[in-house]
Short mmCIF file of C-alpha atoms in Angstrom, two decimals:
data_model
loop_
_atom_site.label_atom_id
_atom_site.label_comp_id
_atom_site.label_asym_id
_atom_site.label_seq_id
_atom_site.Cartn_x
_atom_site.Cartn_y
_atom_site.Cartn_z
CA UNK A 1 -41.06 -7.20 -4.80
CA UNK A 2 -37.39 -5.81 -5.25
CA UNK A 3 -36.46 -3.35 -3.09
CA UNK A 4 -35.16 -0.03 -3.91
CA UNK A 5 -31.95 -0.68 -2.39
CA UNK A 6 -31.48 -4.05 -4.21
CA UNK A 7 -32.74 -2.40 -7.42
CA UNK A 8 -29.82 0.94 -6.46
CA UNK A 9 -27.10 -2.13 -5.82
CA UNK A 10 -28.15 -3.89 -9.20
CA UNK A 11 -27.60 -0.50 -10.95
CA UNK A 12 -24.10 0.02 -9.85
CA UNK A 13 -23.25 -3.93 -9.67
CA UNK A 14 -23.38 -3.17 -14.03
CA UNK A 15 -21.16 -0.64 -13.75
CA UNK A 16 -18.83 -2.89 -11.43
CA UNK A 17 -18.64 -5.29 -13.63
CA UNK A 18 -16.17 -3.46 -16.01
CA UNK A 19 -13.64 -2.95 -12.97
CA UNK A 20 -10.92 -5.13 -12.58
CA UNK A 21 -11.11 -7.64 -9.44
CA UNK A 22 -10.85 -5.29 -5.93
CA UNK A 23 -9.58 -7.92 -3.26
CA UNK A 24 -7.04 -10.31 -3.26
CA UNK A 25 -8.92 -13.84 -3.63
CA UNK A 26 -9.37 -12.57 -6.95
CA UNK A 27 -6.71 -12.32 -8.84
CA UNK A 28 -3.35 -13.61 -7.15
CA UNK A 29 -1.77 -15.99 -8.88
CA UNK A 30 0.14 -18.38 -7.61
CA UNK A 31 0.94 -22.01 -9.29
CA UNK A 32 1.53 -24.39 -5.83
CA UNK A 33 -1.07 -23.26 -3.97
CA UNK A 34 -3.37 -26.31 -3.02
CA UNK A 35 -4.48 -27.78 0.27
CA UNK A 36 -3.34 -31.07 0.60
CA UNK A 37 -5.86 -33.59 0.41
CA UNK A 38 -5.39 -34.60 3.75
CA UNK A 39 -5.96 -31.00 5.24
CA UNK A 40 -9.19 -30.89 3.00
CA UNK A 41 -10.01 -33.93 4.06
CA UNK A 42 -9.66 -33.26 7.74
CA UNK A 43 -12.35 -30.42 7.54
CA UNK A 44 -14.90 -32.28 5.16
CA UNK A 45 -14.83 -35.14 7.80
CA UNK A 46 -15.34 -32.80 10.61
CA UNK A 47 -18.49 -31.54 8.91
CA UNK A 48 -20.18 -34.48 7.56
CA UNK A 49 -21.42 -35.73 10.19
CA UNK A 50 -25.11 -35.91 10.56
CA UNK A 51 -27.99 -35.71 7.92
CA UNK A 52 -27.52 -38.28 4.63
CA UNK A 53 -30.38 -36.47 2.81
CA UNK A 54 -29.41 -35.97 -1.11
CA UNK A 55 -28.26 -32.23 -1.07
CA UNK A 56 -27.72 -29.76 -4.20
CA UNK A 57 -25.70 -26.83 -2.94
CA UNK A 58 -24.80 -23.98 -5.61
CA UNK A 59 -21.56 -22.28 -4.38
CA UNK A 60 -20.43 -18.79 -5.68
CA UNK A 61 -16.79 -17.94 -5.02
CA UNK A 62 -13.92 -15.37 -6.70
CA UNK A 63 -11.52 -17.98 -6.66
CA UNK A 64 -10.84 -18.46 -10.66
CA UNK A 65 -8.24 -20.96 -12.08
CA UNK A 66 -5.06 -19.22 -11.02
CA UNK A 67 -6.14 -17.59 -7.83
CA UNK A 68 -4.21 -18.44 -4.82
CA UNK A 69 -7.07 -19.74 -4.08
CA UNK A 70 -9.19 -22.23 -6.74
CA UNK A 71 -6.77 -25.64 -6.24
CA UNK A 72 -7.83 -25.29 -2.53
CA UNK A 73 -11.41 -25.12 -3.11
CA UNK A 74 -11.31 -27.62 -5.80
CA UNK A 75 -9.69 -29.73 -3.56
CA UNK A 76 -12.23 -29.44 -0.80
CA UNK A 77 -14.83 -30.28 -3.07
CA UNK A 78 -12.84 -33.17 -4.70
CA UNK A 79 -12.98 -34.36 -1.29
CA UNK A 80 -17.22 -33.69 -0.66
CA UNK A 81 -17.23 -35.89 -3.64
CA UNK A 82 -15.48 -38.72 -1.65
CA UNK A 83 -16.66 -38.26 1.64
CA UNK A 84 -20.25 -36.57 1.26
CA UNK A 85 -21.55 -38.10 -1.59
CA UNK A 86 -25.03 -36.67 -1.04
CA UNK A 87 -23.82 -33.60 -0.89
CA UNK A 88 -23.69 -32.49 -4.84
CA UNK A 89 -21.65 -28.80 -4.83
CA UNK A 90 -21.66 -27.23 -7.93
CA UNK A 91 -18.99 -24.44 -8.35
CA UNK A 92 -19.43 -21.01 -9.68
CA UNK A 93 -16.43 -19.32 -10.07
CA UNK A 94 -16.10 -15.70 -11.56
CA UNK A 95 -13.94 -12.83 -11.51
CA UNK A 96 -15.01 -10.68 -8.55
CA UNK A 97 -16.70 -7.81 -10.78
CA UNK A 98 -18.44 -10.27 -12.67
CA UNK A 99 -19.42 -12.48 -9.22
CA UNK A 100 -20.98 -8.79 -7.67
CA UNK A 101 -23.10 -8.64 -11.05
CA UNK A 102 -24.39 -12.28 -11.25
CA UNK A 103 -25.02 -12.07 -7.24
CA UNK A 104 -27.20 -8.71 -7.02
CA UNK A 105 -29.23 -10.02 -10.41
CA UNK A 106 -29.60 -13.53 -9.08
CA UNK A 107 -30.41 -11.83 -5.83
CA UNK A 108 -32.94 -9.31 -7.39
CA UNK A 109 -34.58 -12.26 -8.95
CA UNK A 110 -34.58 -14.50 -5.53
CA UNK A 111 -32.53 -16.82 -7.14
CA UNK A 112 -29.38 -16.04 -5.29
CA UNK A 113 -26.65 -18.77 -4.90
CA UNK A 114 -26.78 -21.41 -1.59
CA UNK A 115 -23.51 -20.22 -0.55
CA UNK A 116 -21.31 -17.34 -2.05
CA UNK A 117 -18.15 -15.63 -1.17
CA UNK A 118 -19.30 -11.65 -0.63
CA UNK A 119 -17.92 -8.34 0.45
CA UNK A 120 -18.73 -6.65 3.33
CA UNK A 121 -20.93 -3.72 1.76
CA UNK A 122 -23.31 -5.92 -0.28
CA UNK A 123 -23.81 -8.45 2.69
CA UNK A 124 -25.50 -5.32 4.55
CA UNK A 125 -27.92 -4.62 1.78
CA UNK A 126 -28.66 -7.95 1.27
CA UNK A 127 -29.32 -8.87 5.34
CA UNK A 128 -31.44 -5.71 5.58
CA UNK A 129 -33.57 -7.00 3.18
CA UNK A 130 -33.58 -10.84 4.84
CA UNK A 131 -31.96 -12.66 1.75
CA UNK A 132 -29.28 -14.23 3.74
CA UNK A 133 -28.72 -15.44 7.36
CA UNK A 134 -27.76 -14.07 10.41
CA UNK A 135 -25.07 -15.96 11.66
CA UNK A 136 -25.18 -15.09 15.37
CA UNK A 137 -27.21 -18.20 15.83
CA UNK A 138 -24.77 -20.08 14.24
CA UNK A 139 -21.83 -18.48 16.00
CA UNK A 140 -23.58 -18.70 19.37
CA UNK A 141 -24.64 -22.40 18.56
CA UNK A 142 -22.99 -25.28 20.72
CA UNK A 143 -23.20 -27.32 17.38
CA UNK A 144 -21.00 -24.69 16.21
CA UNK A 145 -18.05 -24.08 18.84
CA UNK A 146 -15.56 -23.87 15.99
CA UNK A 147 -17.17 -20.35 14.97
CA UNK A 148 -16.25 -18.71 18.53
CA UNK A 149 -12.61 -20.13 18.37
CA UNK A 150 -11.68 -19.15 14.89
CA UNK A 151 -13.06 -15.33 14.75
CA UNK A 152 -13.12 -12.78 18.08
CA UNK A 153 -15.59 -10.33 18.31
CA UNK A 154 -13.11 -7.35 17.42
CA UNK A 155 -13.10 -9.65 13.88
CA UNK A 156 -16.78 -9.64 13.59
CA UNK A 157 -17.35 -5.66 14.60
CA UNK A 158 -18.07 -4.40 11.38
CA UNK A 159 -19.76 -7.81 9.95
CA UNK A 160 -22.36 -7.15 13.09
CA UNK A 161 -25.74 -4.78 12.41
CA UNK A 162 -26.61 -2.63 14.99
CA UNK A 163 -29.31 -5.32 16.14
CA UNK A 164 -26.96 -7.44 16.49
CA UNK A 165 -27.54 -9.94 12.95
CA UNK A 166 -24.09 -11.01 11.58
CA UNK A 167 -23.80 -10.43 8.12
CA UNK A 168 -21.20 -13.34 6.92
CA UNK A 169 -19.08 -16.23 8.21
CA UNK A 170 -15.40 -14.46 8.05
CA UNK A 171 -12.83 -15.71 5.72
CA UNK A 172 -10.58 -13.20 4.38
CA UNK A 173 -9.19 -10.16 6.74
CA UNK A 174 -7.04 -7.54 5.41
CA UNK A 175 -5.11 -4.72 6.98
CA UNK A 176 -3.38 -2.09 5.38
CA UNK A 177 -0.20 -1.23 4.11
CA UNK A 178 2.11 1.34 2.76
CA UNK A 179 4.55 -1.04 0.85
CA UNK A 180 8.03 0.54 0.18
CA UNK A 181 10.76 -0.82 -1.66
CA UNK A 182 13.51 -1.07 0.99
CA UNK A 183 16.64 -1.47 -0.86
CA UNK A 184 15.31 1.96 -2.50
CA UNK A 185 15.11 3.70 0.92
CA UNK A 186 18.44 2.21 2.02
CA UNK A 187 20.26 3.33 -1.07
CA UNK A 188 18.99 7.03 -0.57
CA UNK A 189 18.98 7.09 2.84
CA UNK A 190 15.51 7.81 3.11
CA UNK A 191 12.74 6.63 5.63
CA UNK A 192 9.30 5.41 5.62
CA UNK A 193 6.98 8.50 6.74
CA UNK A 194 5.35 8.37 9.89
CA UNK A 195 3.69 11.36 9.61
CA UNK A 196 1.91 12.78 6.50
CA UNK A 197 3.91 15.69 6.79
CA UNK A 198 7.01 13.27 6.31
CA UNK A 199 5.53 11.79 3.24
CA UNK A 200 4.88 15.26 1.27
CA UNK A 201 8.62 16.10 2.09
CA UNK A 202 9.70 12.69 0.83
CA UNK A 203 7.81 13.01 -2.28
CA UNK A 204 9.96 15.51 -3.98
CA UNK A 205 12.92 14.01 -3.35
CA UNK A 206 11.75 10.60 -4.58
CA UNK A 207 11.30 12.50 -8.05
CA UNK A 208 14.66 13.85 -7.80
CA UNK A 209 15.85 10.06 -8.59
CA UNK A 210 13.95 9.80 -11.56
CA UNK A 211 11.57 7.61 -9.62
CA UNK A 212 7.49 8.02 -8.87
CA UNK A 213 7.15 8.35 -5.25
CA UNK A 214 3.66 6.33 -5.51
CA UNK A 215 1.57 3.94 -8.19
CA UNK A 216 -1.55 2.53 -8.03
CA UNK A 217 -4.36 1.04 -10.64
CA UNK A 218 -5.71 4.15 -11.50
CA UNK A 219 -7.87 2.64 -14.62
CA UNK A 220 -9.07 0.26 -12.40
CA UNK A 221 -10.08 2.74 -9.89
CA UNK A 222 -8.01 1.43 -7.36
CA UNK A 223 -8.97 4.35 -4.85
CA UNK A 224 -11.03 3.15 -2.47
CA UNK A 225 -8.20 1.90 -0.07
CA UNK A 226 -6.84 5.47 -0.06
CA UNK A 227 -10.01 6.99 0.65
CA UNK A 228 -10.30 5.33 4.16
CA UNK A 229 -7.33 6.27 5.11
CA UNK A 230 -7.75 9.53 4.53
CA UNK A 231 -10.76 9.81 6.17
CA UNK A 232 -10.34 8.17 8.83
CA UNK A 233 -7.33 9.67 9.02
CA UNK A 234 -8.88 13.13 8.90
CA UNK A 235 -11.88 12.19 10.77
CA UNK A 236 -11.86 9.88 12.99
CA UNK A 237 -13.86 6.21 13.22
CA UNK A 238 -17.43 7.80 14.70
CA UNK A 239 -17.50 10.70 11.97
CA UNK A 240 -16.24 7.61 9.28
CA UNK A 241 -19.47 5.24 10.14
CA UNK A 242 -21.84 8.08 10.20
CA UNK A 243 -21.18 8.59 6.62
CA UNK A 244 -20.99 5.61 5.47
CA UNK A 245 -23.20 4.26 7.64
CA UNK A 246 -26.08 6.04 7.52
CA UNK A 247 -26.63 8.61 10.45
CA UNK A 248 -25.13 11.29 8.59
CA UNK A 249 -25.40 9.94 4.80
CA UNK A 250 -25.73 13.34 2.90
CA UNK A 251 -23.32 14.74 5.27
CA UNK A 252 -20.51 14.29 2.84
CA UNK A 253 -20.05 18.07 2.13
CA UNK A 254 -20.19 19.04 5.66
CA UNK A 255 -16.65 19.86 6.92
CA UNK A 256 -17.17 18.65 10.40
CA UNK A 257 -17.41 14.97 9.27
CA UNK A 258 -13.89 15.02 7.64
CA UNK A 259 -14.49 14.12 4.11
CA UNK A 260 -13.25 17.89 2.96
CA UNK A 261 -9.92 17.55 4.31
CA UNK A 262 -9.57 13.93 3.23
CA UNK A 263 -10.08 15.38 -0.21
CA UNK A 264 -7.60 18.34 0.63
CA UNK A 265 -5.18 15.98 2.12
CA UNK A 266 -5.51 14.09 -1.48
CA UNK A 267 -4.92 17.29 -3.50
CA UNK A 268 -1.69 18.07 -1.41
CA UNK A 269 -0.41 14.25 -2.53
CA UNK A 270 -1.42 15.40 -6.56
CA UNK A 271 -0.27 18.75 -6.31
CA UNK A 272 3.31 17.28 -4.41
CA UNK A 273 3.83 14.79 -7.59
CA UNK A 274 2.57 11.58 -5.62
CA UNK A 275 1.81 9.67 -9.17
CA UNK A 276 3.39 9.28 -12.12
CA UNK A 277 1.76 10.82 -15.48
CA UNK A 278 -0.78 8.67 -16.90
CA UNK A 279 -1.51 6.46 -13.82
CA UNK A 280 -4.97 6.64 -14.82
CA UNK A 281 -4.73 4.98 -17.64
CA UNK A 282 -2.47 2.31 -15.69
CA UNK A 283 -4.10 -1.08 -14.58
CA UNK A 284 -3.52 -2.91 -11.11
CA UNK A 285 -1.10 -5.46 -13.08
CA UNK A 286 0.56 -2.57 -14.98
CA UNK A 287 1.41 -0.51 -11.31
CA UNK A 288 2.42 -4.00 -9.50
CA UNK A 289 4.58 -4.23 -12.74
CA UNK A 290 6.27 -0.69 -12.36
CA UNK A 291 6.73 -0.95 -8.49
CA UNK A 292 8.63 -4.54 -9.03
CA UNK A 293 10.60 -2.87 -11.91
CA UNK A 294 11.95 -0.06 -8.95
CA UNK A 295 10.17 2.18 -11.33
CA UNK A 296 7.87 3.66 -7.86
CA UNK A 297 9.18 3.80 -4.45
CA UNK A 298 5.81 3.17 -2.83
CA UNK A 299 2.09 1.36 -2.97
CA UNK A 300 -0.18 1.84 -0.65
CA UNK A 301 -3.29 -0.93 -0.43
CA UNK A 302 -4.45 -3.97 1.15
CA UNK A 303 -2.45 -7.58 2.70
CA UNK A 304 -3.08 -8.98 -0.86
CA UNK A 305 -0.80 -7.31 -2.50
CA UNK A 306 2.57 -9.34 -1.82
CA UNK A 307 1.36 -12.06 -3.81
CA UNK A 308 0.44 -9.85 -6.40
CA UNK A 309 4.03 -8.29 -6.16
CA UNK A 310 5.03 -11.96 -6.29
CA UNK A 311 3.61 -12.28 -9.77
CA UNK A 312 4.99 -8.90 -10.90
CA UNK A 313 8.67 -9.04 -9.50
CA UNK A 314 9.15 -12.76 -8.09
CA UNK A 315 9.71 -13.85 -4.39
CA UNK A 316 13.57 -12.17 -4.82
CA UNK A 317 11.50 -8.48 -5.10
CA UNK A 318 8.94 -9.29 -2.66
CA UNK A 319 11.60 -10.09 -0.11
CA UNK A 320 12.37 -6.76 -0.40
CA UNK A 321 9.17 -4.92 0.50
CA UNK A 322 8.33 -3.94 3.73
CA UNK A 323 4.92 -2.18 5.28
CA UNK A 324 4.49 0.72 7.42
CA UNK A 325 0.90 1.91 8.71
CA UNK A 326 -0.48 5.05 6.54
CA UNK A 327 0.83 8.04 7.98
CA UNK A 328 -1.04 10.50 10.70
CA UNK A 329 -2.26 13.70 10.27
CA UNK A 330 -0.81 15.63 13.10
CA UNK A 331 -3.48 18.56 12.02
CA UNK A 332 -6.48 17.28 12.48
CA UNK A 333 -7.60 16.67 15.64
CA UNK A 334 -10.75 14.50 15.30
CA UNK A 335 -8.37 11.97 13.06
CA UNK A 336 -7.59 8.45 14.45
CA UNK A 337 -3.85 8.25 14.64
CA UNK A 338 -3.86 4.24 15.26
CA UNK A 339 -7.32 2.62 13.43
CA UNK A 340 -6.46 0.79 10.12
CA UNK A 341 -7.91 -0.06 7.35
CA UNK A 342 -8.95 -3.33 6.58
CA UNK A 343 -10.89 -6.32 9.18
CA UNK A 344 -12.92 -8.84 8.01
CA UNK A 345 -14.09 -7.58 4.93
CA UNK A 346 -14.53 -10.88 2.94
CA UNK A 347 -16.54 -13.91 3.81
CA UNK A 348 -19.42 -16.25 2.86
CA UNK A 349 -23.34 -16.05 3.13
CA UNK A 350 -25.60 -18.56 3.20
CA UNK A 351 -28.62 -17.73 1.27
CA UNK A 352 -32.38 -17.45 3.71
CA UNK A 353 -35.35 -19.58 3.61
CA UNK A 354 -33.91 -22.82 2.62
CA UNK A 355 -35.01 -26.07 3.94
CA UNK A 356 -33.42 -27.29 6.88
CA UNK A 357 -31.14 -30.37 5.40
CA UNK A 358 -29.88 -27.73 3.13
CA UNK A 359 -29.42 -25.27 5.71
CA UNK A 360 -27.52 -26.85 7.78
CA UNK A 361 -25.14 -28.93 4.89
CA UNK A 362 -24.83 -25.47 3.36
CA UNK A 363 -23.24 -24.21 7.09
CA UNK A 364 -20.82 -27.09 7.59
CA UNK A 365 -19.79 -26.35 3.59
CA UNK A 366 -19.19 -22.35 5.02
CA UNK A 367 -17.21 -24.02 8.06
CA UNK A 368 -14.89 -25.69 6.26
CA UNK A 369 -14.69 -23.09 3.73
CA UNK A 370 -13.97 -20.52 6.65
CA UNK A 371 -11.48 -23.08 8.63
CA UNK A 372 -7.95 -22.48 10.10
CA UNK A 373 -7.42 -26.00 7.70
CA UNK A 374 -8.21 -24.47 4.61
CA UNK A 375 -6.67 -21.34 4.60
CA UNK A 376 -4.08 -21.08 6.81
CA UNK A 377 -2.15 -22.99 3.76
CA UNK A 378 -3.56 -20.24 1.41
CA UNK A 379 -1.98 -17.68 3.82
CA UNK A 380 1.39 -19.03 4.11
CA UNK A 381 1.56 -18.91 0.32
CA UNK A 382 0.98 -15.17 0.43
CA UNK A 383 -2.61 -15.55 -1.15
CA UNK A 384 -4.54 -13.35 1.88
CA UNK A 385 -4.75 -12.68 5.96
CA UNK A 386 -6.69 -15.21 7.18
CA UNK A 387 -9.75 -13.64 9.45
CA UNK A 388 -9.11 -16.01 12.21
CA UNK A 389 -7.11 -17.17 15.41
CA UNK A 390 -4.64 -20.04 13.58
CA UNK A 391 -0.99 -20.70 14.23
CA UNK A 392 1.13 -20.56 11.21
CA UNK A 393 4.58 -21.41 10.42
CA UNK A 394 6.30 -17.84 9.95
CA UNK A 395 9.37 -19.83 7.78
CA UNK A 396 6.96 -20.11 5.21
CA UNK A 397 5.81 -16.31 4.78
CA UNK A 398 7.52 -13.62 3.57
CA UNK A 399 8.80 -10.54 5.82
CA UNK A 400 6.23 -8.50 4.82
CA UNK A 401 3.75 -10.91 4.53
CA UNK A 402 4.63 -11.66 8.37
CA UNK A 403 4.37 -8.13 9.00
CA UNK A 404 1.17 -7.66 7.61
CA UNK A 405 -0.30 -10.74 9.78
CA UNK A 406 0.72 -9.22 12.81
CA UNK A 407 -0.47 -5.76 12.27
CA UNK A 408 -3.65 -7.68 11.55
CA UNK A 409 -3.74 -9.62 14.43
CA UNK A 410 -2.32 -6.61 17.06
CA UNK A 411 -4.75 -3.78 15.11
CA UNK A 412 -6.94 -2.07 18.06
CA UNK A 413 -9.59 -0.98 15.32
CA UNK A 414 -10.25 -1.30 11.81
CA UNK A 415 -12.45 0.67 9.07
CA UNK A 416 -13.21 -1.05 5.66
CA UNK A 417 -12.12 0.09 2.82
CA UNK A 418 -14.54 2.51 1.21
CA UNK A 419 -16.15 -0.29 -1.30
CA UNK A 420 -16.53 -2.67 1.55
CA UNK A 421 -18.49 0.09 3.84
CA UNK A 422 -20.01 2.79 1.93
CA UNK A 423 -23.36 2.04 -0.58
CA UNK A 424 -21.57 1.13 -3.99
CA UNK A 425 -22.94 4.53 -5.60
CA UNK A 426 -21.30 6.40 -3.17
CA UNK A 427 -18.11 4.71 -3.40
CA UNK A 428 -18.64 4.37 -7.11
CA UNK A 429 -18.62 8.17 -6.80
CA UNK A 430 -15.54 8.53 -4.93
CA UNK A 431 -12.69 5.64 -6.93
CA UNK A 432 -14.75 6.62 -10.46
CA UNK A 433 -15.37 10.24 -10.47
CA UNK A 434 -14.25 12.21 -7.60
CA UNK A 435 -10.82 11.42 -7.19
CA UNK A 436 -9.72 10.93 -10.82
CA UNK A 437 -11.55 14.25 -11.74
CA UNK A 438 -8.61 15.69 -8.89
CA UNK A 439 -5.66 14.21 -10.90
CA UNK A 440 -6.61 15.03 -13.86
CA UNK A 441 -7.25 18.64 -12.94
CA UNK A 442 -10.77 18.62 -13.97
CA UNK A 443 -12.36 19.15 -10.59
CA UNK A 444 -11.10 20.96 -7.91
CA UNK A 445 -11.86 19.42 -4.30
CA UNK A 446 -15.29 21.33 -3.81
CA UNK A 447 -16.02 19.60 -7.17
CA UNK A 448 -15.28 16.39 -6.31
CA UNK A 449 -16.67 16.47 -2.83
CA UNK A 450 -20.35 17.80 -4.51
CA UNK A 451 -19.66 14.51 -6.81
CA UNK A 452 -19.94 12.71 -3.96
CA UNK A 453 -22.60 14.63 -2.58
CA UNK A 454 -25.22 14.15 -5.20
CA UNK A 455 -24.35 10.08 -5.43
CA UNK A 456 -25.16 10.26 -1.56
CA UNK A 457 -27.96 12.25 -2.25
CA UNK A 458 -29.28 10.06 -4.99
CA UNK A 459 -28.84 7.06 -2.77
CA UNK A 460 -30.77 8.22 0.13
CA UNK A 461 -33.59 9.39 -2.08
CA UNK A 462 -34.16 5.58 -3.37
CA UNK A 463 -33.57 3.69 0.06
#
């Protein structure tokens, strides 16, 4: 029997499917961007020892032709093909909208892909209900040692259930960043806010120039990033994972869990003249466009977005980005001044019950998937943050990609972004609904916070 959570995920994975890809193995597009053979190699090798039983592995992953990404896995497998010849991989790859639909059907059905890439707030669903494995075993498994020396337990924090289960092998991390275009600032002499306060003064005079202080993919409801950091910012982390979490899930119109003045906070941004006119009708591509045109002053989003900047302005603009965390509230006291947004949102599952052979060829496939080999070359081509401990050369990155690895690596604590923690309805309610009904003027912030409210509500009533 479905459950009623997989059933309340299927609902809103149709809707999802419309959006345009969230994270950044989905749509970065860069043309030189494959492992060398002998790095893909290097990691097949490493797994194949062991059982020579024929294997059929179906692998689900967001990495379409022209990701950052899909020469690297197409090399690995190129190499399986070599080097495992029982080992038969058959790729899926789909945009990550579309890969959230096909996965929650297929999952519905208990016909999930052997191996897929997944985000962090459909892994939980899908371990509560025992579709996929827990990977302590794995991670904890002398077999295994690679698991312990690529990802720290500060990596796996929100990937872990309260008992303990781990939800996915880590791949991707991301941290956040407000990106700022700093031969703007240096022409006007202005500086990156520290402090919210900073940022409402700055706004104004960021108009003054003719200029949109902010952009974003509003018709993609690229919101979810923002929301956060606003919360988190107003709330702090314990008051962030109650709601989203569970232990205070219809608590999102309470004022002491923060969500009220995140919303507040976000109506002081509108009313200041954060975004331009019509950003709601603006896709992802269209706002990376406008921001490498010097058209916006600022983004603010996840570590992907350099190579996406890349592919708007060329490496000449994104050399001149830099990143700054989100700014503090110095008003609300129960806000965490230092947590960012972002961790180990992104990684691979292996589906449950399969036989053992399969099992265990499907892990070693994860392992080399989730290897300092194979992405470490992805990362120094400004694809993503890799989620592990890997040296790097730093000649190869850009300055703000750099920065963005460090603030990664040096981050005390993290919260996902809101479609990578929250059940989808509820974030659905918040990047769909809430906070475009505020720009447009059509709800006010009580409004949008009951908007969120009743998805809450909704959700809790069909767990």
């Amino acid at each position: 029997m479905i459950s009623q959570k997989i059933k309340k995920v299927l609902a809103i994975a149709m809707v999802t499917a419309m959006l345009s890809a969230t994270f950044s193995g989905c749509g970065t597009s860069k043309d030189d961007s494959a492992v060398s053979s002998g790095s893909a190699s290097g990691a097949a090798s490493n797994s194949a020892a062991g059982n020579d039983e024929p294997v059929d592995i179906r692998l689900m992953t967001s990495w379409t032709a022209g990701s950052v990404a899909y020469e690297s896995i197409e090399a690995l497998l190129e190499t399986y093909k070599k080097e495992k010849p029982n080992v038969k991989i058959t790729h899926d790859a789909l945009p990550s909208a579309d890969l959230r639909t096909k996965l929650t059907v297929e999952m519905a059905a208990g016909t999930p892909a052997d191996v897929s890439w997944c985000i962090l707030s459909y892994a939980r669903e899908f371990i509560k209900d025992d579709k996929i494995i827990d990977w302590a075993p794995v991670y904890n498994d002398p077999k295994h040692p690679e698991f312990k020396q690529w990802f720290s337990e500060v990596s796996l924090n929100f990937a872990t259930t309260d008992d303990g289960k781990i939800m996915m092998a880590p791949q991707e991390g991301s941290i956040d960043g407000l990106y700022y275009n700093t031969e703007m600032f240096t022409k006007y002499g202005w500086n990156p806010p520290q402090t919210f306060d900073e940022l409402l003064a700055l706004i104004p005079k960021i108009k003054e120039k003719g200029i949109s202080p902010l952009v974003t993919g509003g018709k993609d409801g690229r919101f979810a990033w923002l929301a956060s950091a606003l919360l988190a910012r107003s709330a702090g982390l314990d008051n962030f994972k109650a709601l989203t979490l569970g232990d205070a899930m219809t608590g999102w119109k309470d004022p002491k869990y923060g969500f009220t003045d995140a919303m507040n906070k976000f109506k002081q941004m509108i009313d200041a003249g954060a975004y331009p006119k019509g950003v709601l009708g603006m896709s992802a591509t269209e706002a990376d466009q406008m921001f490498a045109r010097g058209e916006a002053a600022m983004y603010y989003e996840g570590a992907w977005k350099p190579g996406n900047f890349a592919t708007a302005g060329g490496d000449e603009f994104v050399n001149k980005i830099a990143r700054v965390d989100f700014p503090v509230f110095t008003d609300c006291p129960n806000g965490d001044t230092k947590v960012n947004v972002g961790g180990n949102i992104i990684g691979f599952f292996v589906a449950n019950d399969l036989p053992d052979a399969k099992r265990e060829a499907c892990i070693n496939l994860v392992k080399d998937i989730v290897s300092p080999e194979f992405n470490v070359p992805i990362m120094e081509k400004g694809g993503f943050v890799y989620a592990g401990n890997a040296d790097y050369d730093k000649t190869k990155v850009s300055p703000v990609m750099n920065q963005l690895i460090e603030a990664y690596r040096g981050a005390t604590s993290y919260i996902p972004s809101m479609d990578a923690i929250a059940p989808p309805a509820v974030d659905l309610a918040i990047k769909q609904t809430a906070m475009p009904g505020m720009i447009t003027g059509e709800f006010d912030v009580q409004r949008a916070i009951a908007e969120v409210q009743k998805a809450a509500e909704d959700y809790a009533r069909g767990k």
